[in-house]
XYZ file of C-alpha atoms in Angstrom:
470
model
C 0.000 0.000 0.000
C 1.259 3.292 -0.754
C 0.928 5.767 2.246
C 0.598 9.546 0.735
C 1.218 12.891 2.601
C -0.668 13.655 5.963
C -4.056 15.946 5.885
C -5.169 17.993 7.765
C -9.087 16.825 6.204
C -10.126 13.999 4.651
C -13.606 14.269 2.912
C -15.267 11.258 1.864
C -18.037 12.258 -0.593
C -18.237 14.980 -3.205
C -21.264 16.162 -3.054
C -23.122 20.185 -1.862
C -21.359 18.795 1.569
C -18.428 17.487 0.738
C -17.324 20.082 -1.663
C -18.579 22.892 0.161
C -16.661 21.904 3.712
C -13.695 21.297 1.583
C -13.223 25.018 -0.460
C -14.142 26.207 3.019
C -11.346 23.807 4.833
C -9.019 24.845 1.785
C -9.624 29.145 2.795
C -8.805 28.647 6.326
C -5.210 26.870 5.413
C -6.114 23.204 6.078
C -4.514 20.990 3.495
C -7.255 18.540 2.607
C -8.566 15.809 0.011
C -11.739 14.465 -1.346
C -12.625 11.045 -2.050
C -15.219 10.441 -4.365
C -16.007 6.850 -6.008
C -17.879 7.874 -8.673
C -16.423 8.895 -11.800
C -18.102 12.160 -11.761
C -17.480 15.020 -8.682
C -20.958 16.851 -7.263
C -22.610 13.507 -5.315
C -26.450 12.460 -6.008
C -27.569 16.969 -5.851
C -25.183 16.971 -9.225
C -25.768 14.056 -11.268
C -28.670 12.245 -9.967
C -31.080 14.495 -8.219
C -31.654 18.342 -7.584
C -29.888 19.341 -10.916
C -31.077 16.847 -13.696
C -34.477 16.887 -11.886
C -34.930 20.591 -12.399
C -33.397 20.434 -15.954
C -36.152 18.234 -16.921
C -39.195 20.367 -14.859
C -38.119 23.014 -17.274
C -37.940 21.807 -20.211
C -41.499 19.856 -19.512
C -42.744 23.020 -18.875
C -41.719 24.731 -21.783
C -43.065 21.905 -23.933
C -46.393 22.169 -22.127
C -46.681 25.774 -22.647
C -45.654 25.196 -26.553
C -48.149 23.122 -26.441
C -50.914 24.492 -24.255
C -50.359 28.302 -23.672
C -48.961 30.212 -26.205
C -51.504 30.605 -28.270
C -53.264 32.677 -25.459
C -50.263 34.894 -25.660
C -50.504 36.017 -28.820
C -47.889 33.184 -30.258
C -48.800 30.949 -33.040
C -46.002 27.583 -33.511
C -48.021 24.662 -35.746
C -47.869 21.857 -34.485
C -45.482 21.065 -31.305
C -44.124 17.960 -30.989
C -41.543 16.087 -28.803
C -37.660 15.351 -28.946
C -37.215 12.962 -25.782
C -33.611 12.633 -26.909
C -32.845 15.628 -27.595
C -34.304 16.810 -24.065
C -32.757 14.356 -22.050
C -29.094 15.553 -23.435
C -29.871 18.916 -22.295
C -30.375 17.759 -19.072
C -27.331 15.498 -19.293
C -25.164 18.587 -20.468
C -26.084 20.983 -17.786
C -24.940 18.076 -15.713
C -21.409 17.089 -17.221
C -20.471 21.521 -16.955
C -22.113 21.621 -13.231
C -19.626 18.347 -12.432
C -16.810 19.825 -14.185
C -17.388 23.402 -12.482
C -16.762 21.516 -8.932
C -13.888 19.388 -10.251
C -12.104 22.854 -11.271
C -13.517 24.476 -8.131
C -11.455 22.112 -6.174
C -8.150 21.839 -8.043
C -8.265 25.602 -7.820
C -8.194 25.654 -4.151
C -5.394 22.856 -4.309
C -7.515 20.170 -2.933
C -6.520 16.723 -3.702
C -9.079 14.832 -5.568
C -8.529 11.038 -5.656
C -11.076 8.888 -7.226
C -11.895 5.302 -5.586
C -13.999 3.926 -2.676
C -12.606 4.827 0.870
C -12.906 2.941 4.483
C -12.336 3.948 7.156
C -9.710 1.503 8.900
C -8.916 3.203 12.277
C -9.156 6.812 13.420
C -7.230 8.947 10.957
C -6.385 6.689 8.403
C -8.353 6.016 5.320
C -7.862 2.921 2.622
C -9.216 3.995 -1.281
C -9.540 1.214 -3.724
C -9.091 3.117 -6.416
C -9.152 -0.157 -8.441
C -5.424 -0.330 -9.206
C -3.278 -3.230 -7.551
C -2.375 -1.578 -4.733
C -4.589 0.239 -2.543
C -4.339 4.202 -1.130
C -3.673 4.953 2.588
C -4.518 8.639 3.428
C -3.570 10.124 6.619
C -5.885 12.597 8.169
C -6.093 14.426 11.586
C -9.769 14.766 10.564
C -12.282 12.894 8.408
C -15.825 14.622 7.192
C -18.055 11.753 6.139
C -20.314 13.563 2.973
C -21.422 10.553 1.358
C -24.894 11.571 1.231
C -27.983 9.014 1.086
C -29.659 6.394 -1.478
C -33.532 6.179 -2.122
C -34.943 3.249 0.060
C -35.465 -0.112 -1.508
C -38.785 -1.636 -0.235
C -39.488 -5.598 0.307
C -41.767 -6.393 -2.981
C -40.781 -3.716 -4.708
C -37.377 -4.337 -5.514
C -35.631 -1.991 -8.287
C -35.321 -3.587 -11.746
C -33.770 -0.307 -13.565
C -36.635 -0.607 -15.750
C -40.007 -1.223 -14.886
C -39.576 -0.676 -10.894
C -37.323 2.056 -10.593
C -35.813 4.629 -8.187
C -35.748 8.363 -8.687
C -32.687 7.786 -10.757
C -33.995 5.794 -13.486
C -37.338 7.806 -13.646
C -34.678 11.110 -14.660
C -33.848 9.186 -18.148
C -37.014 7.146 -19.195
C -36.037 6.393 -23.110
C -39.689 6.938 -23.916
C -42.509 8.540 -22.257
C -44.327 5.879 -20.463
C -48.496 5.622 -21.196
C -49.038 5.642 -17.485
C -46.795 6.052 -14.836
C -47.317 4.698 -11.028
C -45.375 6.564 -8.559
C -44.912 5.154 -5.125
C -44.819 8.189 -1.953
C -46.731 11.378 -2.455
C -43.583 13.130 -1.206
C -41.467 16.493 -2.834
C -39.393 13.847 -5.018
C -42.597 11.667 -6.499
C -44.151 15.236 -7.233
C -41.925 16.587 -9.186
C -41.219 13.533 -10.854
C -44.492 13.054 -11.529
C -44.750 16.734 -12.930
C -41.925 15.800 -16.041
C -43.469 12.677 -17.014
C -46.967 14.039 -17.040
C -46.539 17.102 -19.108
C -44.617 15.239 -21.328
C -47.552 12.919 -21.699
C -48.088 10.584 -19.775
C -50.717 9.529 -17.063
C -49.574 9.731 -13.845
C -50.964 8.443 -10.255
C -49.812 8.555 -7.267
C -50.214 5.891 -4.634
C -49.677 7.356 -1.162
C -50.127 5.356 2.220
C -51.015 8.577 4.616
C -54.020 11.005 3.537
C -52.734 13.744 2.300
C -49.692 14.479 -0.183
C -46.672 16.166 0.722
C -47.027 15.962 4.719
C -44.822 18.247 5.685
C -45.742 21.021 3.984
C -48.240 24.038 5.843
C -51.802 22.020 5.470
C -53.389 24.933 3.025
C -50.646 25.153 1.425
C -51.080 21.294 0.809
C -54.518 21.270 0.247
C -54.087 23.731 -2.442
C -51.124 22.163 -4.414
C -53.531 18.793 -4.105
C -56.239 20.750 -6.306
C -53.858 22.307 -8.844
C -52.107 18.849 -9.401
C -55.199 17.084 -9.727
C -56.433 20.099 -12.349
C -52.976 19.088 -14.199
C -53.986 15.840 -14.752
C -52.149 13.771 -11.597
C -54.361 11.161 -10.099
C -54.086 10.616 -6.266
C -54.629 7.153 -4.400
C -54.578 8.361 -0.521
C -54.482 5.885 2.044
C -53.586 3.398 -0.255
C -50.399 0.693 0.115
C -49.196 -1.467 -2.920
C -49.653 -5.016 -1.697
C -48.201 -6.499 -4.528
C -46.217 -5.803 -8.077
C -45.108 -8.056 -10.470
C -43.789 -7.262 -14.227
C -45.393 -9.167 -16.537
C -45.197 -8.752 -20.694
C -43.523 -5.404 -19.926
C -46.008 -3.894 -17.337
C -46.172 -3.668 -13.795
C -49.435 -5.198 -12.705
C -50.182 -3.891 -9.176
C -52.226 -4.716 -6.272
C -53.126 -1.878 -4.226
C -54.988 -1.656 -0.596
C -57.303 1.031 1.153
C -58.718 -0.234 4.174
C -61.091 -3.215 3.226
C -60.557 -2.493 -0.362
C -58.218 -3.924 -3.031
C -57.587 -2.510 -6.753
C -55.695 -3.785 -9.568
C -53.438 -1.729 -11.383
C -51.397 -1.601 -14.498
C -48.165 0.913 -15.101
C -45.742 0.765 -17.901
C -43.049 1.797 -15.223
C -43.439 1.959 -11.570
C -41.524 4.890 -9.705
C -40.991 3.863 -5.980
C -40.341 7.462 -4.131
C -40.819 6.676 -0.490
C -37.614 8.245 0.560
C -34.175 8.092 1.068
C -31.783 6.143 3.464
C -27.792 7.767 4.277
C -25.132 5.930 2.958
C -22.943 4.138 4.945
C -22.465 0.597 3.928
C -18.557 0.214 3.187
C -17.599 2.931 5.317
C -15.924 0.698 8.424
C -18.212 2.625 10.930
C -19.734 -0.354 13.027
C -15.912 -1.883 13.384
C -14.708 1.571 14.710
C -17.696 2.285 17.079
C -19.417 5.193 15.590
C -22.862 5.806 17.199
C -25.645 5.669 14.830
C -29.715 6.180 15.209
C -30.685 1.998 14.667
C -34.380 3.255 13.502
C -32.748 5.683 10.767
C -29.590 4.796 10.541
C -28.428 8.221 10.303
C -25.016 8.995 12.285
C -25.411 10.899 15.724
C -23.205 13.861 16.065
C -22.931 16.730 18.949
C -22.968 20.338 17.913
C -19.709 20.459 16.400
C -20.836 17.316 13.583
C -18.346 15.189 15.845
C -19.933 11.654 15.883
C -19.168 9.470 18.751
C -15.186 8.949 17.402
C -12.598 11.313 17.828
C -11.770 12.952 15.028
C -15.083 11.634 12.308
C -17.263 14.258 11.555
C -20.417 13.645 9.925
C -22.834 16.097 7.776
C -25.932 16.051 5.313
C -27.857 13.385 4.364
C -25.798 11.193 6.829
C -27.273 13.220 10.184
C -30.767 13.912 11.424
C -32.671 16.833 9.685
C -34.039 17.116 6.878
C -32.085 15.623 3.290
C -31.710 18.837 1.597
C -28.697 19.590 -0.540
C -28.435 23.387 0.978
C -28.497 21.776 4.670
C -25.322 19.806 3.621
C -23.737 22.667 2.102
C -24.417 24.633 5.504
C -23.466 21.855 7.963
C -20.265 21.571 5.767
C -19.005 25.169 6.041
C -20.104 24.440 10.270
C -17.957 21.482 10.657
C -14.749 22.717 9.113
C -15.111 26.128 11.318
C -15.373 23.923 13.932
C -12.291 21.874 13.551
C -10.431 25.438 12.668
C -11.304 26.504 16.604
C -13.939 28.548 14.633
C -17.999 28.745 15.838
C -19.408 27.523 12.838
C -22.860 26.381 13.411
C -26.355 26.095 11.545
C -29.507 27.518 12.454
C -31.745 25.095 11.834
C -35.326 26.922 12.397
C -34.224 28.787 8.907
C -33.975 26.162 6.541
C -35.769 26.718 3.298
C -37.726 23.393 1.984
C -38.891 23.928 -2.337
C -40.924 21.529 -4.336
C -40.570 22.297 -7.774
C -43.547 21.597 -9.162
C -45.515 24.113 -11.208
C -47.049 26.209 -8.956
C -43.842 26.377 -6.945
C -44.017 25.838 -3.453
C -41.524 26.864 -0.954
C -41.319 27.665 2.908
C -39.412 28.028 5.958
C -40.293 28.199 9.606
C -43.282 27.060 11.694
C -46.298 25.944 9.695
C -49.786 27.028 11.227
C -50.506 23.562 12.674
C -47.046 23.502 14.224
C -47.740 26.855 15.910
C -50.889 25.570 17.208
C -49.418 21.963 18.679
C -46.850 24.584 20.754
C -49.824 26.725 21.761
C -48.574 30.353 20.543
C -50.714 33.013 19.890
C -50.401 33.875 16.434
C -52.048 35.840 13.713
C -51.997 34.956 9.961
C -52.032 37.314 7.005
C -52.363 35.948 3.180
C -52.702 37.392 -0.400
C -53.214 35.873 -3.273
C -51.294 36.288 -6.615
C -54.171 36.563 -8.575
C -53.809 40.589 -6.662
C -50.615 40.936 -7.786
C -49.746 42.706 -11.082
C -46.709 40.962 -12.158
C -48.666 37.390 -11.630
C -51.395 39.088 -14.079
C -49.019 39.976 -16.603
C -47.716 36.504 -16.782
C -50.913 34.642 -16.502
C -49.837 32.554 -13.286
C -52.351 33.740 -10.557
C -52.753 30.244 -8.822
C -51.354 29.809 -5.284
C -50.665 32.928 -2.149
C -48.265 33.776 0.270
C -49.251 33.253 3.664
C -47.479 34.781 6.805
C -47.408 33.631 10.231
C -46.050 35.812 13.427
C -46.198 35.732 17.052
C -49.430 37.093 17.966
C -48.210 39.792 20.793
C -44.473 40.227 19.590
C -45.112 39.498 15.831
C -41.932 38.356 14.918
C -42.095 36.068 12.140
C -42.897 32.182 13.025
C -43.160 30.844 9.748
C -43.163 32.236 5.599
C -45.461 29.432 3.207
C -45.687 30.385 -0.585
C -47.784 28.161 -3.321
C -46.819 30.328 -6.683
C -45.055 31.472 -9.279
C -41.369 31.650 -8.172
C -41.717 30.967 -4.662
C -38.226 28.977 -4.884
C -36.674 32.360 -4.830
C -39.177 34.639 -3.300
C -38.418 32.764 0.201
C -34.750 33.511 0.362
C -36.575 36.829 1.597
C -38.477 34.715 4.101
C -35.143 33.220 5.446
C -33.177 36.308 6.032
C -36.382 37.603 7.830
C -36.647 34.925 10.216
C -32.849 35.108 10.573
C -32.736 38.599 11.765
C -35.911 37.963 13.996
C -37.841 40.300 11.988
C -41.668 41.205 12.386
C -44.647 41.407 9.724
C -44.328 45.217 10.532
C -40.613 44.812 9.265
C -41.776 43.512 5.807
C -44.802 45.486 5.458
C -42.476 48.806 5.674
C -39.533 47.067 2.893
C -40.014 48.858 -0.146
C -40.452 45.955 -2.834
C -40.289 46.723 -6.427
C -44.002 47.085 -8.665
C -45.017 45.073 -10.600
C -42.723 42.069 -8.752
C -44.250 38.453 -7.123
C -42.498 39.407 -4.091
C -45.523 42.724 -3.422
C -47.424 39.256 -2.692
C -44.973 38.800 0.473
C -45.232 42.169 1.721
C -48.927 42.350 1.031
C -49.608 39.377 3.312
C -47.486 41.260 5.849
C -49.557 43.977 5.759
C -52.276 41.807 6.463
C -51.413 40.438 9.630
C -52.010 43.773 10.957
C -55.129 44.245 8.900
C -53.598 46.802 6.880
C -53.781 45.334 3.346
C -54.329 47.814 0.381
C -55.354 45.329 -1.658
C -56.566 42.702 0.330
C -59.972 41.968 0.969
C-alpha cells in the first residue's frame, strides 16, 4: 500500500457537503482531500437528483406551454411535438459543466481529488480502492463523512432499472411511459411526476397517509392537491401497494385502502418513499461510531463530531431534513469547527422547495405547528391573482401566507404556493434570521409590478392593513 502525505481533512463524498466543507477547509489553510467513487465530482444533488431533476421540470414546462399556452399569448407555432432525446441531453449537459465546475472548483483551491472507494480503517487513516493493484492509505487528523444518502429499496418492490425504478432511473425514461405509477406522495414523487406528465403521460400517485406532501403548511397542501389534480395527476390516498409483479412489460399492481383492493397496471413503476444515508462500506460499526438503529443516520454533537474522535459527519448522513443546501451549511459548520472557529447552523431557517408548477416553498413554523406549541399567532395571506406581475404573466394560482407571534409578531413561519416561490423565500429566510416582524416587511419597499408585493402584502395583512386585500 502506498501511504501519501498527511491531511489535515479527509472528505469522503463529493457532493453540496463534501465540496462545500472542503473550499471552506481549503480558505482557512487546512490541506485537505476528497474522495469520491464515482467517476463524476458533485454527489447524487449533481448528477442524480436536484440538478437533472430541475433540468427536466423546465424543459417539460416549456413543452407544455408550446403546447398548451402560447396561443393565449398572442404566439402561433403549428404543431409542437416532442424530442425525448434531444431533451434528455440537455439535461445530461447541464450536468457534465455543473460536475466539471466543482472538479475545477477544487483543483483551484489545491484540494486533492482522488477517485476510488474509501474505508475507514482506524481513526485517521483512510484505505481507497481506487481499483489499481495496490490500494491508497490517506492520513488525516480529521475525516468529514459527505457521502450523502440512497432512495430506500422496499421488500416487494425491488428496483429492476426498468419497470420498478428509483428516482434515478425515472430522470432518463427512453420513452414517455403511457401511465406512470409513482410510489410516496412526497417532494421527489411530485416533481417527478410533474416531467413525465406534461410530457404525456398519465400519472398516479399511490400514497399510504391522507394527504400528499405531509410536511408542507396544510393549506398550502390542500391547495397544491387541487392544482395537481387540475394538471392531470391522479391521487390514491391511504392506499399501500400489496403487490407488483412485471409481466409482458407492465407492472401489474395490487393496491390496498382499508377493506378495499384494486388492480393496477403501469408501464413503469416509480418507488419514491424516501431516502436512506449511505454508509455501507464505510468501516463505521468496526470503529464504534454511534448511529440512530431506527434511521440509521449517524449521531453527532454540535460540532458534527460523531461518537469517534476525530469523524465528523454532515448532510444526508445526520438527522434533519435531506436537503442539498443543509449539507452545504453543515459543511461550512464542521470545518469552522475543527479550525477553533464557531461555525454552526440555524436550523429553524432552513428553506424546503418543491418544484412543481405552482412552486411551493417555505421556511419556519407551519400554522398547525404553531398551534401543537400553543402560541398566539395571527396569519395574514394574499393571493397572486392581486398581484400585477402574476397578471401579466398569466400565473395567478397559489398565495403567500405569513405567520407571526401574535403579541411580539416576529415572524414564526413564511409558506408560498406560486409562481417563483423557490426564490421569493430567500426573503423569508433572512427575515426569520434577523428575527424580523410582519411590521418589518410590510415597511420594505419591494419593487411594482414584482411576485415578491405578494410577500409584503400578506405582511400587511397580519395587521389588517392590506391595500389590496380583501
Amino acid at each position: 500500500m502506498a501511504q501519501q502525505a498527511q491531511f489535515d481533512l479527509v472528505i469522503i463524498g463529493s457532493g453540496p457537503g463534501g465540496y462545500v466543507a472542503a473550499v471552506r477547509a481549503s480558505q482557512l489553510g487546512l490541506k485537505t482531500a476528497v474522495v469520491e467513487k464515482n467517476a463524476r465530482l458533485g454527489g447524487v444533488c449533481l448528477n442524480v437528483g436536484c440538478i437533472p431533476s430541475k433540468a427536466l421540470l423546465d424543459s417539460s414546462e416549456y413543452y407544455h406551454l408550446a403546447r398548451e399556452r402560447f396561443a393565449e399569448y398572442g404566439i402561433k407555432t403549428g404543431k409542437v411535438s416532442l424530442d425525448l432525446a434531444a431533451m434528455l441531453a440537455r439535461k445530461d449537459k447541464v450536468v457534465e459543466e455543473l460536475t466539471e465546475n466543482v472538479r475545477k472548483l477544487l483543483e483551484g483551491n489545491n484540494i486533492e481529488i482522488v477517485q476510488g472507494t474509501a474505508t475507514i480503517n482506524a481513526p485517521g487513516t483512510i484505505e481507497v480502492d481506487t481499483g489499481k493493484k495496490k490500494k491508497t492509505t490517506l492520513a488525516a487528523k480529521n475525516i468529514l463523512l459527505a457521502t450523502g444518502s440512497a432512495p430506500i429499496e422496499v421488500k416487494g418492490l425491488e428496483f429492476d432499472g426498468k419497470h420498478i425504478v428509483s428516482s434515478t432511473e425515472a430522470l432518463s425514461f427512453d420513452t414517455v411511459p403511457k401511465h406512470l405509477g409513482i410510489v410516496g406522495g412526497g417532494y421527489i414523487g411530485l416533481e417527478l411526476g410533474s416531467v413525465w406528465n406534461r410530457l404525456g403521460s398519465k400519472v398516479t400517485v399511490i400514497e399510504m397517509l391522507p394527504k400528499i406532501a405531509t410536511t408542507l403548511d396544510g393549506q398550502v397542501g390542500r391547495t397544491l392537491d387541487r392544482i395537481l389534480k387540475r394538471q392531470g395527476l391522479a391521487f390514491k390516498l391511504n392506499t399501500k401497494v400489496a403487490k407488483a409483479t412485471v409481466a409482458r412489460g407492465k407492472v401489474r399492481t395490487v393496491l390496498e385502502s382499508g377493506d378495499n383492493t384494486e388492480e393496477m397496471s403501469f408501464d413503469r413503476l416509480l418507488v419514491s418513499i424516501g431516502r436512506r444515508p449511505l454508509t455501507r462500506g464505510l468501516g463505521l460499526e468496526e470503529l464504534g461510531v454511534e448511529t440512530d438503529p431506527k434511521t440509521g443516520q449517524i449521531l453527532v454533537d454540535e460540532t458534527y463530531r460523531t461518537s469517534v474522535d476525530g469523524i465528523y459527519a454532515i448532510g444526508d448522513l445526520v438527522p434533519g431534513p435531506m436537503l442539498a443546501h443543509k449539507a452545504s451549511a453543515e459543511g461550512t459548520a464542521a470545518v469552522e469547527c475543527m479550525a477553533g472557529r464557531a461555525g454552526e447552523v440555524n436550523y429553524d431557517t432552513i428553506p424546503a422547495v418543491v418544484y412543481t408548477w405552482p412552486e411551493v416553498a417555505s421556511v419556519g413554523l407551519t400554522e398547525e405547528q404553531v398551534r401543537e406549541r400553543e402560541i398566539p399567532y395571527c396569519v395574514g395571506s394574499f393571493p397572486f391573482s392581486g398581484a400585477g406581475r402574476a397578471r401579466c404573466m398569466g400565473e395567478t394560482d397559489g398565495f403567500v401566507k405569513l405567520i407571526s407571534h401574535g403579541k411580539t409578531d416576529r415572524i414564526l413561519g413564511v409558506h408560498i404556493i406560486g409562481p417563483r416561490a423557490a426564490d421569493m423565500i430567500a426573503e423569508c429566510v433572512l427575515a426569520l434570521e434577523f428575527g424580523a416582524s410582519s411590521e418589518d416587511i410590510s415597511r420594505t419597499i419591494h419593487g411594482h409590478p414584482t411576485f415578491a408585493e405578494a410577500l409584503m402584502e400578506a405582511a400587511m395583512n397580519v395587521r389588517k392593513c392590506s391595500i389590496y386585500a380583501s
